[in-house]
Amino acid sequence: MEELAPLTVAIPFGVAALLVASVPWRRTPSDVLAVSAASATLVLCLLLVLDANESDGPLTSYLGGVEPRADDVVLGIAMAIDPLGAALATLAAVLIVVAALFTWRYFEEPGPVFPALMLVFLGGLVGFSLSGDLFNMFVFFEVMSVSAYALTAYRIDRPGPLQGGLSFAVVNTIGAIMILFGIALLYGRTGALNLAQVGDALAGEPVDGLVVVSFALLVGGFLVKAAAVPFHFWLADAYAVAPTPAAIVFTGVMSDLGIYAIARIYWTVFEGPLAPHAEEVRAVLITFAIVTALLGAVMCLVQEHLKRLLAFATISQIGLALIGVALLTPAGVAGAALLVPADGLLRAGLFVCLGILIHRCGSVHELSLHGRGHEVPRIVMFLFVAGALGLAALPPLGAFTGKAVVEEAAADVGYGGVIAVFFVATLLTSAALLRAAGRIFAGWGDTEEIEDEVEESEVPGARGYTPVVMIASAAILIVAGLAFSAIPGILDQVNEAAARFTDRPVYAATVLENPVPEGREVESVHVGPRAVAVGFVTTLGAIAVAAALLRFGKLPFLLTLDSGNVAERALVRLRRLHSGQIGDYVAWAILGFALLGGGMAVAT
């Protein structure tokens, strides 16, 4: 099956080129081609997942047939397909298929360029997930990023998308440059770009300044892509202005790629030299993850622009998944691998519900939509609430299993306090979504005049009905997100896949075509009664906080304080940091690299 792996990249790229060449075509052939190409890629990715699950090591395909030499020197470009990478590619293909179907009835005249950009995005994402070569990971990520910039600024006649796309491009280009510098340092040291070969060259060697700097540059660059704090400022600006079909894919999988990349390069390249310093490296990465989860949750709670609300919910959830990877244990990776698809599908489904509201009501502002939920089919309300409860980790649905596994893994390495971070971040983000649902669909809570201009509909003239395909898209994503963690046997399968993902000797031997050593013993993971209790308490707490916000306009403890209290002043200053000024965002990104580099230097 690995011989067909290159087709997962070739099909979307080839059809995208055909669509661009067929600009004079009518709309329907373009849409049919886009959906067909994405569906074919999805089928191939599913087959790769099944095949990878049955293999003891990654499936390897050397493009052009240039295989490793007898001395373990790799000259060809390798695709190394493990279950987790193939699953991430499958998630991307699912989201692109749903977004393509949604686009079909969302825009009046999208033209072939929009689906072509979506297919380029898919090809880059799949290529990145399946690549076994460090430089090609960079290339595929940048191909995906360039298409994402264009998708963000797709409505080029409006200043908002141009500003959001420019912020997106500038900050992410800084991250890309840092990644390229990190790759150059590793190439200069090892003379290799293949992940397995680089890892073998560094394994057993003492850690030195070059290794630390290259690790910090690569991790920092991928944290920019993941939108971890303080690299996160671009994300909300981009998501707020991107067309809803593009935002469906962005929120569902794009930032998660940065987390996957950090896990991949650590376990295949740096695990050997950094193993003696794992505890210190863990502390640095978990610090970034915790701040990301909490700041994203707080900013989510104070948003009234629904796209920005979901954007900050994405940032918070990225922080939680990053905690799993930052634990640097197979169990942590397993938890993150369960968390990413469940949360991604649910966030994407919520964006589809938001797209339905924009399509029907012509507004994206929570206050403007007060009590207007009756204008869309009632099922949209149930789907929106179900998605919010899924993100709240209501046992046994949605993100519950992934969060429970990460919490248990954190406790095993002395980070039991992470449970409080999960509780607060999950409660606040879910409360913000439930507050929006109550205000929009039930008309609860007071409303007020909106001083700022409300974004106009993305689809002028398309109101008056809700196409069935839009509702079906939301239902598919949210039901899949709710059911993912409850699939029989999923916990054991993901745990085994994570154990193989973190087994560097087996990965290297398989890719370099050497005798494969015996794999590490798979340690069991479990979900205990404490996790179930925390899940129910979190869900009930989110409902209570949402009710308090609808009843009082703010949390009750703030009512006893004057308008100049510390909490309110802090929130005002926090919102002002998200200024929309590219120069500010660049300064924060540079500060983030300095903090990360300094932390790694102290840690090693």
Coordinates of N, CA and C in Angstrom, one line a residue, residues 14 62 328 361 442 592:
G14 N -2.4 17.8 -8.6 CA -2.7 17.7 -10.0 C -4.1 18.3 -10.3
Y62 N 10.2 5.3 -0.9 CA 11.3 6.3 -1.4 C 10.9 6.7 -2.8
L328 N 6.5 14.4 27.0 CA 7.6 13.6 26.5 C 7.5 12.2 26.9
C361 N -28.3 34.9 8.5 CA -28.6 36.1 9.2 C -27.7 37.3 8.8
A442 N -31.8 31.1 22.2 CA -32.9 31.2 23.2 C -33.3 32.6 23.5
G592 N 9.2 35.5 22.1 CA 8.9 34.1 22.3 C 10.2 33.2 22.0

